[in-house]
PDB file of N, CA and C in Angstrom:
ATOM      1  N   ASP T   1      62.761  95.611 -60.709  1.00 76.00           N
ATOM      2  CA  ASP T   1      63.456  96.874 -60.842  1.00 76.00           C
ATOM      3  C   ASP T   1      62.895  97.850 -59.919  1.00 76.00           C
ATOM      4  N   ILE T   2      63.729  98.391 -59.001  1.00 83.00           N
ATOM      5  CA  ILE T   2      63.275  99.304 -57.937  1.00 83.00           C
ATOM      6  C   ILE T   2      62.838 100.600 -58.579  1.00 83.00           C
ATOM      7  N   HIS T   3      63.431 101.165 -59.570  1.00 86.00           N
ATOM      8  CA  HIS T   3      63.107 102.443 -60.151  1.00 86.00           C
ATOM      9  C   HIS T   3      61.759 102.384 -60.866  1.00 86.00           C
ATOM     10  N   LEU T   4      61.460 101.222 -61.513  1.00 93.00           N
ATOM     11  CA  LEU T   4      60.261 101.060 -62.162  1.00 93.00           C
ATOM     12  C   LEU T   4      59.014 100.931 -61.124  1.00 93.00           C
ATOM     13  N   ALA T   5      59.410 100.213 -59.994  1.00 91.00           N
ATOM     14  CA  ALA T   5      58.390 100.103 -58.983  1.00 91.00           C
ATOM     15  C   ALA T   5      58.062 101.593 -58.391  1.00 91.00           C
ATOM     16  N   LYS T   6      59.032 102.358 -58.153  1.00 91.00           N
ATOM     17  CA  LYS T   6      58.866 103.700 -57.624  1.00 91.00           C
ATOM     18  C   LYS T   6      58.034 104.491 -58.625  1.00 91.00           C
ATOM     19  N   ARG T   7      58.266 104.417 -59.775  1.00 94.00           N
ATOM     20  CA  ARG T   7      57.451 105.128 -60.852  1.00 94.00           C
ATOM     21  C   ARG T   7      55.972 104.809 -60.748  1.00 94.00           C
ATOM     22  N   PHE T   8      55.722 103.464 -60.594  1.00 95.00           N
ATOM     23  CA  PHE T   8      54.325 102.986 -60.543  1.00 95.00           C
ATOM     24  C   PHE T   8      53.599 103.504 -59.277  1.00 95.00           C
ATOM     25  N   TYR T   9      54.407 103.388 -58.136  1.00 93.00           N
ATOM     26  CA  TYR T   9      53.851 103.903 -56.897  1.00 93.00           C
ATOM     27  C   TYR T   9      53.613 105.411 -56.973  1.00 93.00           C
ATOM     28  N   ASP T  10      54.348 106.107 -57.615  1.00 93.00           N
ATOM     29  CA  ASP T  10      54.202 107.629 -57.726  1.00 93.00           C
ATOM     30  C   ASP T  10      52.992 107.848 -58.637  1.00 93.00           C
ATOM     31  N   MET T  11      52.814 107.047 -59.694  1.00 94.00           N
ATOM     32  CA  MET T  11      51.574 107.223 -60.531  1.00 94.00           C
ATOM     33  C   MET T  11      50.304 106.865 -59.769  1.00 94.00           C
ATOM     34  N   ALA T  12      50.419 105.856 -58.944  1.00 94.00           N
ATOM     35  CA  ALA T  12      49.190 105.452 -58.171  1.00 94.00           C
ATOM     36  C   ALA T  12      48.860 106.523 -57.223  1.00 94.00           C
ATOM     37  N   ALA T  13      49.804 107.216 -56.569  1.00 92.00           N
ATOM     38  CA  ALA T  13      49.538 108.243 -55.655  1.00 92.00           C
ATOM     39  C   ALA T  13      48.926 109.457 -56.378  1.00 92.00           C
ATOM     40  N   GLU T  14      49.277 109.772 -57.620  1.00 94.00           N
ATOM     41  CA  GLU T  14      48.749 110.871 -58.388  1.00 94.00           C
ATOM     42  C   GLU T  14      47.320 110.527 -58.782  1.00 94.00           C
ATOM     43  N   ALA T  15      47.068 109.282 -59.097  1.00 94.00           N
ATOM     44  CA  ALA T  15      45.741 108.857 -59.602  1.00 94.00           C
ATOM     45  C   ALA T  15      44.638 108.956 -58.523  1.00 94.00           C
ATOM     46  N   SER T  16      45.012 108.559 -57.382  1.00 93.00           N
ATOM     47  CA  SER T  16      43.994 108.452 -56.286  1.00 93.00           C
ATOM     48  C   SER T  16      44.542 109.057 -54.967  1.00 93.00           C
ATOM     49  N   PRO T  17      43.722 110.056 -54.489  1.00 90.00           N
ATOM     50  CA  PRO T  17      44.181 110.572 -53.154  1.00 90.00           C
ATOM     51  C   PRO T  17      44.031 109.538 -51.979  1.00 90.00           C
ATOM     52  N   ASP T  18      43.248 108.585 -52.229  1.00 93.00           N
ATOM     53  CA  ASP T  18      43.159 107.549 -51.062  1.00 93.00           C
ATOM     54  C   ASP T  18      44.311 106.673 -51.103  1.00 93.00           C
ATOM     55  N   ALA T  19      45.126 106.636 -52.186  1.00 93.00           N
ATOM     56  CA  ALA T  19      46.305 105.764 -52.303  1.00 93.00           C
ATOM     57  C   ALA T  19      47.565 106.502 -51.725  1.00 93.00           C
ATOM     58  N   GLN T  20      47.506 107.672 -51.278  1.00 93.00           N
ATOM     59  CA  GLN T  20      48.733 108.385 -50.886  1.00 93.00           C
ATOM     60  C   GLN T  20      49.421 107.790 -49.653  1.00 93.00           C
ATOM     61  N   VAL T  21      48.642 107.426 -48.603  1.00 94.00           N
ATOM     62  CA  VAL T  21      49.233 106.852 -47.422  1.00 94.00           C
ATOM     63  C   VAL T  21      49.803 105.505 -47.673  1.00 94.00           C
ATOM     64  N   PRO T  22      49.055 104.608 -48.374  1.00 95.00           N
ATOM     65  CA  PRO T  22      49.738 103.272 -48.610  1.00 95.00           C
ATOM     66  C   PRO T  22      50.925 103.363 -49.622  1.00 95.00           C
ATOM     67  N   VAL T  23      50.829 104.326 -50.493  1.00 95.00           N
ATOM     68  CA  VAL T  23      52.002 104.509 -51.386  1.00 95.00           C
ATOM     69  C   VAL T  23      53.199 105.033 -50.587  1.00 95.00           C
ATOM     70  N   PHE T  24      52.968 105.941 -49.694  1.00 95.00           N
ATOM     71  CA  PHE T  24      54.064 106.480 -48.881  1.00 95.00           C
ATOM     72  C   PHE T  24      54.713 105.291 -48.074  1.00 95.00           C
ATOM     73  N   LEU T  25      53.846 104.420 -47.406  1.00 96.00           N
ATOM     74  CA  LEU T  25      54.378 103.297 -46.695  1.00 96.00           C
ATOM     75  C   LEU T  25      55.246 102.358 -47.592  1.00 96.00           C
ATOM     76  N   ALA T  26      54.645 102.055 -48.745  1.00 95.00           N
ATOM     77  CA  ALA T  26      55.340 101.202 -49.639  1.00 95.00           C
ATOM     78  C   ALA T  26      56.645 101.796 -50.173  1.00 95.00           C
ATOM     79  N   LEU T  27      56.691 103.081 -50.397  1.00 94.00           N
ATOM     80  CA  LEU T  27      58.015 103.751 -50.792  1.00 94.00           C
ATOM     81  C   LEU T  27      58.962 103.722 -49.639  1.00 94.00           C
ATOM     82  N   CYS T  28      58.514 103.830 -48.453  1.00 95.00           N
ATOM     83  CA  CYS T  28      59.431 103.762 -47.185  1.00 95.00           C
ATOM     84  C   CYS T  28      59.975 102.362 -47.267  1.00 95.00           C
ATOM     85  N   LYS T  29      59.225 101.262 -47.415  1.00 94.00           N
ATOM     86  CA  LYS T  29      59.719  99.896 -47.449  1.00 94.00           C
ATOM     87  C   LYS T  29      60.620  99.756 -48.563  1.00 94.00           C
ATOM     88  N   LEU T  30      60.260 100.193 -49.779  1.00 93.00           N
ATOM     89  CA  LEU T  30      61.137 100.185 -50.967  1.00 93.00           C
ATOM     90  C   LEU T  30      62.503 100.813 -50.740  1.00 93.00           C
ATOM     91  N   GLY T  31      62.516 101.962 -50.104  1.00 93.00           N
ATOM     92  CA  GLY T  31      63.708 102.614 -49.746  1.00 93.00           C
ATOM     93  C   GLY T  31      64.583 101.806 -48.859  1.00 93.00           C
ATOM     94  N   LEU T  32      63.952 101.186 -47.860  1.00 93.00           N
ATOM     95  CA  LEU T  32      64.700 100.384 -46.905  1.00 93.00           C
ATOM     96  C   LEU T  32      65.275  99.103 -47.517  1.00 93.00           C
ATOM     97  N   VAL T  33      64.402  98.517 -48.409  1.00 90.00           N
ATOM     98  CA  VAL T  33      64.931  97.286 -49.150  1.00 90.00           C
ATOM     99  C   VAL T  33      66.086  97.654 -50.095  1.00 90.00           C
ATOM    100  N   TYR T  34      65.902  98.774 -50.715  1.00 90.00           N
ATOM    101  CA  TYR T  34      67.016  99.243 -51.618  1.00 90.00           C
ATOM    102  C   TYR T  34      68.302  99.514 -50.852  1.00 90.00           C
ATOM    103  N   THR T  35      68.199 100.108 -49.752  1.00 90.00           N
ATOM    104  CA  THR T  35      69.396 100.390 -48.878  1.00 90.00           C
ATOM    105  C   THR T  35      70.089  99.070 -48.424  1.00 90.00           C
ATOM    106  N   LEU T  36      69.180  98.237 -47.999  1.00 87.00           N
ATOM    107  CA  LEU T  36      69.838  96.946 -47.502  1.00 87.00           C
ATOM    108  C   LEU T  36      70.417  96.162 -48.709  1.00 87.00           C
ATOM    109  N   GLN T  37      69.854  96.248 -49.776  1.00 86.00           N
ATOM    110  CA  GLN T  37      70.433  95.490 -50.910  1.00 86.00           C
ATOM    111  C   GLN T  37      71.778  96.195 -51.331  1.00 86.00           C
ATOM    112  N   TYR T  38      71.819  97.552 -51.282  1.00 85.00           N
ATOM    113  CA  TYR T  38      73.006  98.216 -51.598  1.00 85.00           C
ATOM    114  C   TYR T  38      74.197  97.816 -50.642  1.00 85.00           C
ATOM    115  N   LEU T  39      73.868  97.799 -49.319  1.00 82.00           N
ATOM    116  CA  LEU T  39      74.806  97.449 -48.360  1.00 82.00           C
ATOM    117  C   LEU T  39      75.254  96.004 -48.502  1.00 82.00           C
ATOM    118  N   GLN T  40      74.336  95.137 -48.858  1.00 80.00           N
ATOM    119  CA  GLN T  40      74.747  93.737 -49.073  1.00 80.00           C
ATOM    120  C   GLN T  40      75.591  93.650 -50.368  1.00 80.00           C
ATOM    121  N   ASP T  41      75.366  94.402 -51.365  1.00 78.00           N
ATOM    122  CA  ASP T  41      76.189  94.341 -52.593  1.00 78.00           C
ATOM    123  C   ASP T  41      77.565  94.794 -52.286  1.00 78.00           C
ATOM    124  N   LEU T  42      77.773  95.696 -51.335  1.00 76.00           N
ATOM    125  CA  LEU T  42      79.031  96.242 -51.035  1.00 76.00           C
ATOM    126  C   LEU T  42      79.781  95.277 -49.994  1.00 76.00           C
ATOM    127  N   ASN T  43      79.175  94.151 -49.568  1.00 65.00           N
ATOM    128  CA  ASN T  43      79.620  93.281 -48.513  1.00 65.00           C
ATOM    129  C   ASN T  43      80.045  94.007 -47.271  1.00 65.00           C
ATOM    130  N   VAL T  44      79.188  94.935 -46.864  1.00 54.00           N
ATOM    131  CA  VAL T  44      79.406  95.645 -45.656  1.00 54.00           C
ATOM    132  C   VAL T  44      78.813  94.880 -44.549  1.00 54.00           C
ATOM    133  N   SER T  45      79.665  94.536 -43.543  1.00 55.00           N
ATOM    134  CA  SER T  45      79.221  93.769 -42.375  1.00 55.00           C
ATOM    135  C   SER T  45      79.634  94.619 -41.162  1.00 55.00           C
ATOM    136  N   PHE T  46      78.676  94.674 -40.234  1.00 55.00           N
ATOM    137  CA  PHE T  46      78.988  95.480 -39.022  1.00 55.00           C
ATOM    138  C   PHE T  46      79.367  94.495 -37.893  1.00 55.00           C
ATOM    139  N   SER T  47      80.379  94.669 -37.200  1.00 49.00           N
ATOM    140  CA  SER T  47      80.830  93.890 -36.098  1.00 49.00           C
ATOM    141  C   SER T  47      80.942  94.771 -34.836  1.00 49.00           C
ATOM    142  N   PHE T  48      80.221  94.280 -33.828  1.00 46.00           N
ATOM    143  CA  PHE T  48      80.172  95.129 -32.518  1.00 46.00           C
ATOM    144  C   PHE T  48      81.403  94.861 -31.647  1.00 46.00           C
ATOM    145  N   GLN T  49      82.175  93.846 -32.034  1.00 47.00           N
ATOM    146  CA  GLN T  49      83.381  93.482 -31.158  1.00 47.00           C
ATOM    147  C   GLN T  49      84.383  94.607 -31.245  1.00 47.00           C
ATOM    148  N   TYR T  50      84.390  95.490 -32.221  1.00 53.00           N
ATOM    149  CA  TYR T  50      85.436  96.505 -32.369  1.00 53.00           C
ATOM    150  C   TYR T  50      84.929  97.848 -31.821  1.00 53.00           C
ATOM    151  N   LEU T  51      83.867  97.877 -31.125  1.00 54.00           N
ATOM    152  CA  LEU T  51      83.340  99.218 -30.649  1.00 54.00           C
ATOM    153  C   LEU T  51      84.158  99.787 -29.440  1.00 54.00           C
ATOM    154  N   GLY T  52      84.657  98.843 -28.649  1.00 56.00           N
ATOM    155  CA  GLY T  52      85.354  99.307 -27.462  1.00 56.00           C
ATOM    156  C   GLY T  52      86.882  99.274 -27.657  1.00 56.00           C
ATOM    157  N   PRO T  53      87.575 100.033 -26.782  1.00 57.00           N
ATOM    158  CA  PRO T  53      89.056  99.989 -26.820  1.00 57.00           C
ATOM    159  C   PRO T  53      89.571  98.609 -26.542  1.00 57.00           C
ATOM    160  N   VAL T  54      90.716  98.161 -26.958  1.00 55.00           N
ATOM    161  CA  VAL T  54      91.292  96.855 -26.745  1.00 55.00           C
ATOM    162  C   VAL T  54      92.494  97.125 -25.798  1.00 55.00           C
ATOM    163  N   ASP T  55      92.392  96.134 -24.728  1.00 57.00           N
ATOM    164  CA  ASP T  55      93.532  96.304 -23.778  1.00 57.00           C
ATOM    165  C   ASP T  55      94.717  95.449 -24.175  1.00 57.00           C
ATOM    166  N   SER T  56      95.758  95.343 -23.320  1.00 57.00           N
ATOM    167  CA  SER T  56      97.052  94.731 -23.675  1.00 57.00           C
ATOM    168  C   SER T  56      96.846  93.225 -24.001  1.00 57.00           C
ATOM    169  N   THR T  57      95.797  92.627 -23.547  1.00 61.00           N
ATOM    170  CA  THR T  57      95.592  91.155 -23.834  1.00 61.00           C
ATOM    171  C   THR T  57      94.982  90.904 -25.123  1.00 61.00           C
ATOM    172  N   GLY T  58      94.451  92.065 -25.705  1.00 55.00           N
ATOM    173  CA  GLY T  58      93.801  91.833 -27.016  1.00 55.00           C
ATOM    174  C   GLY T  58      92.260  91.678 -26.864  1.00 55.00           C
ATOM    175  N   SER T  59      91.734  91.797 -25.642  1.00 54.00           N
ATOM    176  CA  SER T  59      90.307  91.698 -25.502  1.00 54.00           C
ATOM    177  C   SER T  59      89.626  93.043 -25.333  1.00 54.00           C
ATOM    178  N   SER T  60      88.401  93.124 -25.670  1.00 52.00           N
ATOM    179  CA  SER T  60      87.799  94.393 -25.664  1.00 52.00           C
ATOM    180  C   SER T  60      87.401  94.808 -24.217  1.00 52.00           C
ATOM    181  N   ALA T  61      87.396  96.073 -23.826  1.00 52.00           N
ATOM    182  CA  ALA T  61      87.084  96.530 -22.475  1.00 52.00           C
ATOM    183  C   ALA T  61      85.606  96.388 -22.228  1.00 52.00           C
ATOM    184  N   PHE T  62      84.788  96.185 -23.263  1.00 52.00           N
ATOM    185  CA  PHE T  62      83.381  95.951 -23.112  1.00 52.00           C
ATOM    186  C   PHE T  62      82.875  94.581 -23.315  1.00 52.00           C
ATOM    187  N   SER T  63      83.887  93.685 -23.254  1.00 52.00           N
ATOM    188  CA  SER T  63      83.557  92.228 -23.402  1.00 52.00           C
ATOM    189  C   SER T  63      82.729  91.729 -22.236  1.00 52.00           C
ATOM    190  N   CYS T  64      81.877  90.635 -22.676  1.00 53.00           N
ATOM    191  CA  CYS T  64      80.937  90.101 -21.759  1.00 53.00           C
ATOM    192  C   CYS T  64      81.582  89.050 -20.827  1.00 53.00           C
ATOM    193  N   THR T  65      82.740  88.545 -21.276  1.00 52.00           N
ATOM    194  CA  THR T  65      83.419  87.531 -20.422  1.00 52.00           C
ATOM    195  C   THR T  65      84.345  88.224 -19.453  1.00 52.00           C
ATOM    196  N   SER T  66      84.615  87.584 -18.317  1.00 47.00           N
ATOM    197  CA  SER T  66      85.461  88.190 -17.337  1.00 47.00           C
ATOM    198  C   SER T  66      86.871  87.556 -17.347  1.00 47.00           C
TER     199      SER T  66
END
């Protein structure tokens, strides 16, 4: 559970001043993992083939093929 982990990290940071930097790094990683999990749950996939305009043949103007 991500929320429980965050609570324990916060408690560790309050208990020891030496733990503040490692807790900060762990919370950054926890936030990243949470965001990636959220995006995966939404089935969000990014495709770079749709970034450029499409010409009349249906291929992208930024295509690697000639």
